């Protein structure tokens, strides 16, 4: 056994040597794929995005030259909660299949009208708020939703739809800085510059003194009115003892 070698390292080298290289001498072996916790998961619940899940797995498969067998073998971990229960049922009924087949099954199951309705509502309700949202995160989340709903939608159309969710002055300011052929990154950069350098897109907030004055006015308005005292003799009001006695003397 070579120096500094252990049964564990020997076993690991043996497994690696048994794998067939895919690109000659500089091949990337399947044993070098990202760890399980670094891979995306899909639950099939809430505002899920199966298209983003597919694209991430496909990108990793291309970058690391991962065989379909390894991807399919990890589906029991990559699919969680509702999706995992569904996977076990389909796997039992249909047996072993490659990754493209599983993608088509996931699309059939989850790319339904209910999913489209949820995603469209999520996009429509995502109005930009400079106090809560970060331009980079907000813009890319909207892009993911639109790309999932319509994979063939162009970047320029995505940019136009997202700009409409900025509203008013902020939308106009971004359009003035970006031409039609600007990339998504250009729009995000312009958005960040405008928000940081100007008050466009920011909500107006009261100063501490204005808040105090508003509270004082509110308290005065809430004070109950004094009851009107009527004369118990004639029923005339408002009752004034001085005037009443004067009238009796006359």
Short mmCIF file of C-alpha atoms in Angstrom, two decimals:
data_model
loop_
_atom_site.label_atom_id
_atom_site.label_comp_id
_atom_site.label_asym_id
_atom_site.label_seq_id
_atom_site.Cartn_x
_atom_site.Cartn_y
_atom_site.Cartn_z
CA UNK A 1 0.00 0.00 0.00
CA UNK A 2 1.52 3.40 -1.03
CA UNK A 3 2.63 5.87 1.61
CA UNK A 4 -0.15 8.02 3.13
CA UNK A 5 -2.70 5.65 1.64
CA UNK A 6 -5.65 4.31 3.61
CA UNK A 7 -8.34 1.76 2.80
CA UNK A 8 -10.78 4.63 2.40
CA UNK A 9 -8.65 6.53 -0.13
CA UNK A 10 -7.84 3.31 -1.96
CA UNK A 11 -11.52 2.55 -2.27
CA UNK A 12 -12.29 6.05 -3.47
CA UNK A 13 -9.57 5.89 -6.11
CA UNK A 14 -10.80 2.50 -7.24
CA UNK A 15 -14.33 3.84 -7.71
CA UNK A 16 -13.05 6.86 -9.60
CA UNK A 17 -10.85 4.70 -11.82
CA UNK A 18 -13.81 2.48 -12.65
CA UNK A 19 -15.80 5.40 -14.05
CA UNK A 20 -15.44 5.96 -17.77
CA UNK A 21 -13.98 9.38 -18.62
CA UNK A 22 -16.11 11.42 -20.98
CA UNK A 23 -13.58 13.90 -22.32
CA UNK A 24 -10.28 12.02 -22.64
CA UNK A 25 -7.37 12.92 -20.35
CA UNK A 26 -9.03 16.08 -18.99
CA UNK A 27 -12.35 14.37 -18.31
CA UNK A 28 -14.53 15.39 -15.39
CA UNK A 29 -15.69 12.28 -13.59
CA UNK A 30 -19.20 11.86 -12.26
CA UNK A 31 -17.70 11.43 -8.78
CA UNK A 32 -16.83 15.16 -8.87
CA UNK A 33 -20.45 16.35 -9.17
CA UNK A 34 -21.76 18.90 -6.62
CA UNK A 35 -22.81 17.60 -3.24
CA UNK A 36 -26.44 16.79 -2.66
CA UNK A 37 -27.01 19.85 -0.45
CA UNK A 38 -25.74 22.06 -3.29
CA UNK A 39 -28.36 20.77 -5.72
CA UNK A 40 -31.81 22.36 -6.16
CA UNK A 41 -34.94 20.68 -4.84
CA UNK A 42 -38.56 20.67 -5.96
CA UNK A 43 -41.54 20.22 -3.63
CA UNK A 44 -44.49 20.81 -5.96
CA UNK A 45 -46.07 23.07 -3.33
CA UNK A 46 -46.80 26.80 -3.14
CA UNK A 47 -45.48 29.06 -5.90
CA UNK A 48 -43.18 26.37 -7.25
CA UNK A 49 -41.10 26.77 -10.41
CA UNK A 50 -40.42 23.44 -12.06
CA UNK A 51 -38.87 25.13 -15.12
CA UNK A 52 -36.15 26.71 -12.97
CA UNK A 53 -35.57 23.32 -11.33
CA UNK A 54 -35.14 21.68 -14.76
CA UNK A 55 -32.80 24.36 -16.05
CA UNK A 56 -30.56 24.18 -13.00
CA UNK A 57 -30.26 20.38 -13.20
CA UNK A 58 -29.63 20.55 -16.96
CA UNK A 59 -26.92 23.19 -16.47
CA UNK A 60 -25.16 21.09 -13.84
CA UNK A 61 -25.47 18.02 -16.04
CA UNK A 62 -23.79 19.88 -18.90
CA UNK A 63 -21.07 21.47 -16.75
CA UNK A 64 -20.11 18.31 -14.87
CA UNK A 65 -21.01 15.77 -17.59
CA UNK A 66 -23.35 13.94 -15.25
CA UNK A 67 -24.95 10.79 -16.69
CA UNK A 68 -28.73 10.48 -16.56
CA UNK A 69 -28.39 7.48 -14.25
CA UNK A 70 -26.87 9.63 -11.50
CA UNK A 71 -29.52 12.36 -11.82
CA UNK A 72 -32.35 9.85 -11.77
CA UNK A 73 -30.72 8.09 -8.84
CA UNK A 74 -30.84 11.33 -6.82
CA UNK A 75 -34.47 12.19 -7.60
CA UNK A 76 -35.64 10.59 -4.36
CA UNK A 77 -33.67 13.35 -2.57
CA UNK A 78 -34.13 16.22 -5.05
CA UNK A 79 -37.91 15.82 -4.99
CA UNK A 80 -39.35 16.68 -1.58
CA UNK A 81 -42.68 16.70 0.27
CA UNK A 82 -45.60 16.30 -2.18
CA UNK A 83 -43.29 15.76 -5.16
CA UNK A 84 -41.44 12.95 -3.37
CA UNK A 85 -44.68 11.08 -2.63
CA UNK A 86 -45.67 11.46 -6.27
CA UNK A 87 -42.23 10.25 -7.41
CA UNK A 88 -42.42 7.02 -5.40
CA UNK A 89 -45.85 6.24 -6.88
CA UNK A 90 -44.77 6.90 -10.49
CA UNK A 91 -41.50 5.02 -9.99
CA UNK A 92 -43.37 2.01 -8.69
CA UNK A 93 -45.93 2.08 -11.53
CA UNK A 94 -43.59 2.80 -14.47
CA UNK A 95 -40.17 1.61 -13.37
CA UNK A 96 -36.82 3.14 -14.27
CA UNK A 97 -36.59 5.90 -16.91
CA UNK A 98 -34.13 8.58 -18.01
CA UNK A 99 -34.09 12.24 -16.97
CA UNK A 100 -35.99 13.60 -20.04
CA UNK A 101 -38.83 11.16 -19.33
CA UNK A 102 -39.07 12.35 -15.72
CA UNK A 103 -39.10 15.99 -16.85
CA UNK A 104 -42.06 15.29 -19.12
CA UNK A 105 -43.90 13.58 -16.25
CA UNK A 106 -43.29 16.52 -13.92
CA UNK A 107 -44.59 18.94 -16.57
CA UNK A 108 -47.71 16.81 -17.07
CA UNK A 109 -48.34 16.74 -13.33
CA UNK A 110 -47.53 20.31 -12.28
CA UNK A 111 -47.78 22.60 -15.33
CA UNK A 112 -51.56 22.85 -14.92
CA UNK A 113 -54.10 25.69 -14.87
CA UNK A 114 -53.96 25.99 -11.08
CA UNK A 115 -50.20 26.51 -11.21
CA UNK A 116 -50.51 29.12 -13.98
CA UNK A 117 -53.15 30.96 -11.97
CA UNK A 118 -50.92 31.08 -8.87
CA UNK A 119 -47.88 32.24 -10.83
CA UNK A 120 -49.80 34.92 -12.72
CA UNK A 121 -51.23 36.24 -9.45
CA UNK A 122 -47.76 36.23 -7.89
CA UNK A 123 -46.42 38.31 -10.79
CA UNK A 124 -49.33 40.76 -10.86
CA UNK A 125 -49.17 41.39 -7.10
CA UNK A 126 -45.39 41.96 -7.07
CA UNK A 127 -45.43 45.78 -7.23
CA UNK A 128 -41.98 47.17 -6.49
CA UNK A 129 -41.58 48.72 -3.04
CA UNK A 130 -38.24 50.42 -2.43
CA UNK A 131 -38.67 50.05 1.34
CA UNK A 132 -39.01 46.26 1.15
CA UNK A 133 -37.63 45.00 -2.17
CA UNK A 134 -34.08 44.78 -3.50
CA UNK A 135 -33.97 45.56 -7.25
CA UNK A 136 -31.78 42.55 -8.12
CA UNK A 137 -33.90 40.00 -6.23
CA UNK A 138 -37.22 41.56 -7.26
CA UNK A 139 -36.35 41.76 -10.96
CA UNK A 140 -34.94 38.24 -11.23
CA UNK A 141 -37.87 36.69 -9.35
CA UNK A 142 -40.25 38.26 -11.84
CA UNK A 143 -38.08 37.06 -14.71
CA UNK A 144 -38.19 33.49 -13.36
CA UNK A 145 -41.99 33.61 -13.14
CA UNK A 146 -42.41 34.95 -16.68
CA UNK A 147 -39.88 32.46 -18.09
CA UNK A 148 -41.71 29.61 -16.37
CA UNK A 149 -45.08 30.72 -17.74
CA UNK A 150 -43.70 31.30 -21.22
CA UNK A 151 -40.23 29.81 -21.85
CA UNK A 152 -40.08 31.45 -25.30
CA UNK A 153 -40.66 35.00 -24.03
CA UNK A 154 -37.84 37.34 -25.08
CA UNK A 155 -35.77 39.33 -22.60
CA UNK A 156 -37.07 42.60 -24.05
CA UNK A 157 -40.67 41.55 -23.39
CA UNK A 158 -39.75 40.45 -19.86
CA UNK A 159 -38.14 43.85 -19.23
CA UNK A 160 -41.23 45.68 -20.47
CA UNK A 161 -43.57 43.67 -18.25
CA UNK A 162 -41.37 44.14 -15.19
CA UNK A 163 -41.08 47.89 -15.78
CA UNK A 164 -44.86 48.19 -15.63
CA UNK A 165 -44.64 46.87 -12.07
CA UNK A 166 -42.34 49.75 -11.06
CA UNK A 167 -45.04 52.32 -11.68
CA UNK A 168 -45.09 56.05 -12.31
CA UNK A 169 -41.92 58.08 -11.97
CA UNK A 170 -39.63 55.11 -11.39
CA UNK A 171 -40.76 53.39 -14.58
CA UNK A 172 -40.23 56.58 -16.60
CA UNK A 173 -36.80 57.22 -15.06
CA UNK A 174 -35.59 53.70 -15.92
CA UNK A 175 -36.91 53.94 -19.48
CA UNK A 176 -35.03 57.22 -19.95
CA UNK A 177 -31.75 55.51 -19.00
CA UNK A 178 -32.23 52.26 -20.90
CA UNK A 179 -32.86 51.81 -24.59
CA UNK A 180 -35.02 48.99 -25.93
CA UNK A 181 -32.07 46.61 -26.44
CA UNK A 182 -30.68 46.96 -22.91
CA UNK A 183 -30.00 43.74 -21.05
CA UNK A 184 -31.70 42.73 -17.81
CA UNK A 185 -28.48 43.61 -15.96
CA UNK A 186 -28.62 47.15 -17.42
CA UNK A 187 -32.18 47.60 -16.17
CA UNK A 188 -31.26 46.36 -12.70
CA UNK A 189 -28.21 48.67 -12.52
CA UNK A 190 -30.27 51.66 -13.66
CA UNK A 191 -32.95 50.83 -11.10
CA UNK A 192 -30.42 50.64 -8.26
CA UNK A 193 -28.75 53.92 -9.29
CA UNK A 194 -32.08 55.76 -9.39
CA UNK A 195 -33.25 54.47 -6.02
CA UNK A 196 -29.94 55.20 -4.29
CA UNK A 197 -29.32 58.61 -5.90
CA UNK A 198 -32.84 60.06 -5.94
CA UNK A 199 -36.13 59.94 -4.05
CA UNK A 200 -37.92 58.48 -7.06
CA UNK A 201 -39.75 55.32 -6.11
CA UNK A 202 -39.52 56.05 -2.39
CA UNK A 203 -42.53 56.59 -0.19
CA UNK A 204 -42.93 59.88 1.71
CA UNK A 205 -42.57 59.56 5.47
CA UNK A 206 -43.55 62.12 8.11
CA UNK A 207 -40.94 63.79 10.28
CA UNK A 208 -41.09 63.14 14.06
CA UNK A 209 -42.54 66.62 14.70
CA UNK A 210 -45.24 66.13 12.06
CA UNK A 211 -46.18 62.83 13.66
CA UNK A 212 -46.50 64.50 17.09
CA UNK A 213 -48.71 67.29 15.70
CA UNK A 214 -50.90 64.74 13.92
CA UNK A 215 -51.34 62.79 17.16
CA UNK A 216 -52.28 65.96 19.08
CA UNK A 217 -54.88 66.92 16.48
CA UNK A 218 -56.26 63.41 16.54
CA UNK A 219 -56.62 63.51 20.34
CA UNK A 220 -58.45 66.86 20.17
CA UNK A 221 -60.86 65.52 17.57
CA UNK A 222 -61.59 62.47 19.72
CA UNK A 223 -62.51 64.50 22.83
CA UNK A 224 -66.26 64.18 23.58
CA UNK A 225 -68.36 67.32 23.22
CA UNK A 226 -69.79 68.86 26.37
CA UNK A 227 -73.51 68.14 26.80
CA UNK A 228 -75.89 71.08 26.25
CA UNK A 229 -77.66 72.05 29.49
CA UNK A 230 -81.35 72.84 29.06
CA UNK A 231 -83.46 74.91 31.38
CA UNK A 232 -85.59 72.64 33.56
CA UNK A 233 -88.36 75.25 33.72
CA UNK A 234 -88.89 76.31 30.12
CA UNK A 235 -86.83 73.76 28.21
CA UNK A 236 -84.94 76.50 26.34
CA UNK A 237 -81.28 75.88 25.71
CA UNK A 238 -78.53 76.68 26.16
CA UNK A 239 -79.43 77.39 29.76
CA UNK A 240 -77.93 80.52 31.35
CA UNK A 241 -78.82 81.12 34.96
CA UNK A 242 -77.94 84.82 34.72
CA UNK A 243 -80.17 85.49 31.70
CA UNK A 244 -82.95 83.36 33.10
CA UNK A 245 -83.15 85.32 36.35
CA UNK A 246 -83.00 88.60 34.43
CA UNK A 247 -85.98 87.53 32.37
CA UNK A 248 -88.00 86.59 35.43
CA UNK A 249 -87.38 89.99 37.06
CA UNK A 250 -88.66 91.81 33.99
#
